[in-house]
Short mmCIF file of C-alpha atoms in Angstrom, two decimals:
data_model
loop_
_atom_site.label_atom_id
_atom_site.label_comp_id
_atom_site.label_asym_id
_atom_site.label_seq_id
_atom_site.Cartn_x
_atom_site.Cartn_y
_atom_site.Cartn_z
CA UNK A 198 5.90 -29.59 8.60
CA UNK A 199 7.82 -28.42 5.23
CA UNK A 200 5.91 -27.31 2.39
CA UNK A 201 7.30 -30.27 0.50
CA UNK A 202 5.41 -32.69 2.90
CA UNK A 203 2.81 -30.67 2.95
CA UNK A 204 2.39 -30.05 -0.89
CA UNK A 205 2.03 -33.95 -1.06
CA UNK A 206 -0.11 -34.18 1.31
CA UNK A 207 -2.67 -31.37 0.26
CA UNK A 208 -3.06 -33.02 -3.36
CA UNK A 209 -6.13 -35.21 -1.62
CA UNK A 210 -7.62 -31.69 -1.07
CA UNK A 211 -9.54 -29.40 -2.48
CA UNK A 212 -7.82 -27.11 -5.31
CA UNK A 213 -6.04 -24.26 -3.70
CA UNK A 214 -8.17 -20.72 -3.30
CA UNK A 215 -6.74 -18.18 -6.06
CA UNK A 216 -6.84 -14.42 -5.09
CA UNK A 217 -5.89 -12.21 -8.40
CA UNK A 218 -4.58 -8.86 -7.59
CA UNK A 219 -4.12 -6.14 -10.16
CA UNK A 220 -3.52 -2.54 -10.48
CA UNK A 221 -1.81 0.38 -12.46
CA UNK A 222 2.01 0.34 -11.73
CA UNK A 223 2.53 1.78 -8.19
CA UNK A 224 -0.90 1.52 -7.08
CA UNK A 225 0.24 -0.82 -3.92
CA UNK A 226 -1.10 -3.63 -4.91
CA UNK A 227 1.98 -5.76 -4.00
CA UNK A 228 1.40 -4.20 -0.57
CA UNK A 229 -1.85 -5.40 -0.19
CA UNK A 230 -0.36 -8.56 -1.01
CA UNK A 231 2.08 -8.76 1.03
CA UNK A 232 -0.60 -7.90 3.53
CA UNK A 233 -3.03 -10.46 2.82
CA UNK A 234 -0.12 -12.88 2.84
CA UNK A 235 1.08 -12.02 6.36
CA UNK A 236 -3.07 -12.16 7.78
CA UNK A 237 -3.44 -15.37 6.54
CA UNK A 238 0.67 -17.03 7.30
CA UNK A 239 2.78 -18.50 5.44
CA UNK A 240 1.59 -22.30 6.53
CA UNK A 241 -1.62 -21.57 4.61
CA UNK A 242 -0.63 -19.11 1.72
CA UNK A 243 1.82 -19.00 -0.81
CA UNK A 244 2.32 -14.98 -2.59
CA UNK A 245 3.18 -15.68 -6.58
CA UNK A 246 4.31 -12.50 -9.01
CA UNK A 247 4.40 -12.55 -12.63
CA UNK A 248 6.73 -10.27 -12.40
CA UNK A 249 9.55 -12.65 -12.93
CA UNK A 250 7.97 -13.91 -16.29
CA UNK A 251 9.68 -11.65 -18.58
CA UNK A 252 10.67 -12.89 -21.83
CA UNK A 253 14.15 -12.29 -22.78
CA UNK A 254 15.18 -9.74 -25.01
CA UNK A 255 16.52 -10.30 -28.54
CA UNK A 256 20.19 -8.36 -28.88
CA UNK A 257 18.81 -5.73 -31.74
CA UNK A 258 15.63 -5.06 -28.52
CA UNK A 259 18.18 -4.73 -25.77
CA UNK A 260 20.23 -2.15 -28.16
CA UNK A 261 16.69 -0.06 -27.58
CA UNK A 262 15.78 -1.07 -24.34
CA UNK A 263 14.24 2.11 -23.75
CA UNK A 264 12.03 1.74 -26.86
CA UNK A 265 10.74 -1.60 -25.35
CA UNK A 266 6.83 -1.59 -23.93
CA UNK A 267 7.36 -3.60 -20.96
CA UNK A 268 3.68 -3.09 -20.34
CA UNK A 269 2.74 -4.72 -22.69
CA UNK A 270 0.87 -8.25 -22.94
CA UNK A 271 3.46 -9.24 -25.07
CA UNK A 272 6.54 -8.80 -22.48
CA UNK A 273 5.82 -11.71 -20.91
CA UNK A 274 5.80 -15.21 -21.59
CA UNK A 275 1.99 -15.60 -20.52
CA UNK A 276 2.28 -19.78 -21.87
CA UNK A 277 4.65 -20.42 -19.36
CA UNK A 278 3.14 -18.35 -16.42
CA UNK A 279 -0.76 -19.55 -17.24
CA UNK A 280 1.14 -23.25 -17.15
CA UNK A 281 2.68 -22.84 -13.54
CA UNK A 282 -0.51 -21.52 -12.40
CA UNK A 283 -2.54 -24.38 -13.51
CA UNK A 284 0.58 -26.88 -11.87
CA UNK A 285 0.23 -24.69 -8.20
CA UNK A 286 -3.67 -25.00 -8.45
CA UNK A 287 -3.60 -29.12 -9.39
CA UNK A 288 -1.27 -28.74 -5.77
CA UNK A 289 2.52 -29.50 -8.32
CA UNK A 290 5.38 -27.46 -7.61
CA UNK A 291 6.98 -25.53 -9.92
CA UNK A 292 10.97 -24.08 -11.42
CA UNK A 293 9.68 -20.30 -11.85
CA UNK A 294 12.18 -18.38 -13.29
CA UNK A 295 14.02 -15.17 -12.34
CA UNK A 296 14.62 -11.78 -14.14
CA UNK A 297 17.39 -9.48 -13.58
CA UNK A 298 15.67 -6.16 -14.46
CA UNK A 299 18.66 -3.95 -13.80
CA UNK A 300 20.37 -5.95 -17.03
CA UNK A 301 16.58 -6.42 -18.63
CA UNK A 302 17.19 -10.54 -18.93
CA UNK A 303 16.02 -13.59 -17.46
CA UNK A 304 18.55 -15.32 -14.99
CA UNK A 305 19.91 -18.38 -15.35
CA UNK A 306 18.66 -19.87 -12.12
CA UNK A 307 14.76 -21.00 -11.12
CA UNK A 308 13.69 -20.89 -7.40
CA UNK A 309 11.33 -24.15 -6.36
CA UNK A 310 7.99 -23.54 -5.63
CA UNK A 311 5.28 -25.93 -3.91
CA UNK A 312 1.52 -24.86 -3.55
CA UNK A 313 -0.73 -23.42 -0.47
CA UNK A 314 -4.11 -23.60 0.57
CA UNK A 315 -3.93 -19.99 -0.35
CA UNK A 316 -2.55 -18.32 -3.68
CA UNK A 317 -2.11 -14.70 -3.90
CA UNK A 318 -1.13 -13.88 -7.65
CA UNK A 319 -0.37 -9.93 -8.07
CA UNK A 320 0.81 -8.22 -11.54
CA UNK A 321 -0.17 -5.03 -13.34
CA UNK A 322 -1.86 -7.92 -16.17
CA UNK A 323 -2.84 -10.27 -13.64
CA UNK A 324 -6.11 -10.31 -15.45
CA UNK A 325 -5.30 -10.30 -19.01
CA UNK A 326 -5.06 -13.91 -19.66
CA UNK A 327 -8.07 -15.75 -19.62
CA UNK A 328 -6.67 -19.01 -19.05
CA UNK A 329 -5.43 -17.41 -15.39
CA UNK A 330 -9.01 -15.40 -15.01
CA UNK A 331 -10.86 -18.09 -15.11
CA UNK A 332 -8.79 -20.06 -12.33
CA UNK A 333 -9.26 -17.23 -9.53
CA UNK A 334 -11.85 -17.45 -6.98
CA UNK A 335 -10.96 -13.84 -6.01
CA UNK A 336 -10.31 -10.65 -8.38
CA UNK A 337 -9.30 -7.39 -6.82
CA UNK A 338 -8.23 -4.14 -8.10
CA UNK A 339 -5.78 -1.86 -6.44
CA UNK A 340 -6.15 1.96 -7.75
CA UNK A 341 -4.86 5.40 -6.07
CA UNK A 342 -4.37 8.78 -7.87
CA UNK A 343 -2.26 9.03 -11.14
CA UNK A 344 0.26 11.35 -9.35
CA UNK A 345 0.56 9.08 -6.48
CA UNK A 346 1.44 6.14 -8.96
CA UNK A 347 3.66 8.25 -10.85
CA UNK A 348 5.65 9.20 -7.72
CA UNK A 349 6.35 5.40 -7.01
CA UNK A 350 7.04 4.07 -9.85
CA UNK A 351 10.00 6.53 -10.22
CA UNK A 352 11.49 5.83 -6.89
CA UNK A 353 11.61 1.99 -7.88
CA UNK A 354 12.51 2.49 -11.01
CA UNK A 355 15.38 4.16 -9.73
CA UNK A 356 16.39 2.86 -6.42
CA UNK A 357 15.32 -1.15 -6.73
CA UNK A 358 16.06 -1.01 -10.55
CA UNK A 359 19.11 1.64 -11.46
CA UNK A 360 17.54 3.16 -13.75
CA UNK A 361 17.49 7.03 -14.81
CA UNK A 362 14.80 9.32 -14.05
CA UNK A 363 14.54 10.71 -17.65
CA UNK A 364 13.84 6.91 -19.24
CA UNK A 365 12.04 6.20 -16.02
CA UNK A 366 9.63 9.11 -16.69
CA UNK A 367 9.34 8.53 -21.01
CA UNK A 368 8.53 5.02 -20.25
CA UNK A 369 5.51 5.90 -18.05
CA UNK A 370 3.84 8.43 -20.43
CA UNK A 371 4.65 6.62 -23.54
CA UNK A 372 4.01 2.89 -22.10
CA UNK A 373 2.83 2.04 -18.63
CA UNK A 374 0.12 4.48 -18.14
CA UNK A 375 -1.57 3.52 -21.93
CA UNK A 376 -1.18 0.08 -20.75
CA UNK A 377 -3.09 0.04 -17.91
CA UNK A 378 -6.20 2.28 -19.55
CA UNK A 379 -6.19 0.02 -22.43
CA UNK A 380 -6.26 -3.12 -19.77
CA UNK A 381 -9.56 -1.38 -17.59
CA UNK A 382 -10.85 -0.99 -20.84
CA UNK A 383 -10.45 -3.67 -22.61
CA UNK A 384 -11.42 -5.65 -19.14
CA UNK A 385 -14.76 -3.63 -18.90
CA UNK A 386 -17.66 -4.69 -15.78
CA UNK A 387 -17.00 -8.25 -15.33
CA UNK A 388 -13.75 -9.37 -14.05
CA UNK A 389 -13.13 -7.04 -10.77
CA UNK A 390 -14.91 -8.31 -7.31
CA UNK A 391 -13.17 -5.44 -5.23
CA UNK A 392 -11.61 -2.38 -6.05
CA UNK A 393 -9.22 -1.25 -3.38
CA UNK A 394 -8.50 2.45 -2.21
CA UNK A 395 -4.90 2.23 -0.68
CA UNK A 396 -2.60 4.48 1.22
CA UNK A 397 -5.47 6.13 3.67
CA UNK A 398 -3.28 6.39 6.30
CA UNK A 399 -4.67 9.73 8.33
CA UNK A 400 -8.07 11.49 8.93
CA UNK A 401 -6.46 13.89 6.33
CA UNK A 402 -6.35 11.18 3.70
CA UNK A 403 -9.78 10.36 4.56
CA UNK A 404 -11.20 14.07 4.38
CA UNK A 405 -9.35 14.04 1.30
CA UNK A 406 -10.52 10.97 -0.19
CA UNK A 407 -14.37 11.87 0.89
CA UNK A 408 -14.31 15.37 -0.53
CA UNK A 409 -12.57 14.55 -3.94
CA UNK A 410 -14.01 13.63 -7.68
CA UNK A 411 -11.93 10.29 -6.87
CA UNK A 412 -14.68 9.07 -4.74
CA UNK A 413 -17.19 10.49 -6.44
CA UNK A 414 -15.36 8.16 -9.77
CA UNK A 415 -15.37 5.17 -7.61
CA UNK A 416 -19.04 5.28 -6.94
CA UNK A 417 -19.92 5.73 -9.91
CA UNK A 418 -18.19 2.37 -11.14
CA UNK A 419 -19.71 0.74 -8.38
CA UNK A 420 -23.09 1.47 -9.49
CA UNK A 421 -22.43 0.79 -13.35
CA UNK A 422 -21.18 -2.62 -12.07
CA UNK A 423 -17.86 -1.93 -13.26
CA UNK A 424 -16.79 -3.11 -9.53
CA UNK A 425 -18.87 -5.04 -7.27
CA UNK A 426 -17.40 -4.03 -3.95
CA UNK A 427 -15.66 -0.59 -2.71
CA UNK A 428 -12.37 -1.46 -0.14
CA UNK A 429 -9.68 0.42 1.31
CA UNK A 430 -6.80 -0.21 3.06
CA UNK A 431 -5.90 1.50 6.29
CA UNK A 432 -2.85 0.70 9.06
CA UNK A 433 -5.05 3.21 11.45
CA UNK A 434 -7.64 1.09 13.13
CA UNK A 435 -9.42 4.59 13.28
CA UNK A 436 -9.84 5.56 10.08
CA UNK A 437 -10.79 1.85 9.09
CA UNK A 438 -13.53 2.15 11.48
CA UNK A 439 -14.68 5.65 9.47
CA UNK A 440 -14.66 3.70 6.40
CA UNK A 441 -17.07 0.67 8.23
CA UNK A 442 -19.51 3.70 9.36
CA UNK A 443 -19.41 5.29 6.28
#
């Protein structure tokens, strides 16, 4: 069955489920995503990014691009996005928009999109908006260590993007990690369900993760309330199964 026939179909149904995924830049949260989205199929889930929502720059801004907070709320056209989430959840498809982020501008061309039974929506603000926060079902965080963040964000930057290591690495210090803080704090105890520790991928990791002031930081949010419920990801059945006896 396309999605087309099934998109009309589905609009006797319930609304679809909304999962919101969020984390620092290069935290893996579009990996868990992309996870998620393969456990559940693509006949029952549809994986939505805001990260094509970019506003277009004005000439004088793209003549000091590298002056330009990305990061920030207001780098993204948040009416448009909070309006194609509302048209996915009332089961309408939508025109979203893509963004050329080597040339830092919106492209000309939309790619169709039709609704699931499942929506994964993953962004670095995915939480921000309150119109969008109050649609999801499902709020997760994605977190790992600073470095480790740091570390991936300039090999995308760089390889995915073309950009150079020196604006790659002003941009995180001066923008992206500020960001983020100001987002967890501005957030505060009530809008994360499940904060996720990524990237444990050997007993080492797991020693590591045990034994370090990160876990010890992660508890204690837990028990202020600032997160509900403690995951991790793991491709090594084994160590998952040390996290379930834990």
């Amino acid at each position: 069955m396309s999605l087309e026939n099934n998109t009309i179909k589905s609009q006797n149904l319930v609304r679809p489920y909304l999962i919101g995924i969020a984390g620092g830049s290069g935290s893996g949260k579009t990996s868990v995503a992309s996870e998620l989205f393969k456990t559940i199929g693509i006949n029952n889930c549809l994986l939505f990014s805001m990260d094509t929502y970019y506003k277009n720059l004005t000439e004088e801004q793209l003549a000091h691009v590298n002056e330009y907070n990305f990061d920030a709320p207001e780098a993204l056209d948040l009416d448009l996005l909070s309006y194609h989430l509302s048209e996915l959840m009332n089961w309408h498809p939508i025109d979203m928009p893509t963004y050329n982020f080597a040339e830092n501008k919106r492209g000309v061309e939309t790619v169709k999109i039709y609704p699931n039974k499942v929506i994964i929506f993953e962004g670095i603000l995915a939480f921000f908006d309150k119109r969008m926060r109050d649609m999801m079902d499902l709020k997760i965080v994605v977190d790992v260590d600073g470095d480790i963040r740091l570390a991936r964000r300039v090999y995308r930057d760089i390889v995915d993007r073309g950009r150079q290591m020196e604006s790659v690495l002003e941009r995180y210090h001066k923008f992206v990690k500020p960001a983020f803080e100001d987002l967890l704090m501005r957030l505060q105890t009530d809008y994360i369900d499940l904060g996720m520790i990524h990237y444990v991928d050997t007993e080492d990791d797991w020693n590591y993760i045990q034994n370090s002031e990160f876990m010890e930081y992660v508890k204690e949010l837990k028990a202020k309330g600032t997160i509900r419920h403690i995951g991790m990801s793991s491709p090594n059945p084994e160590i998952a199964q040390l996290a379930v006896q834990s």
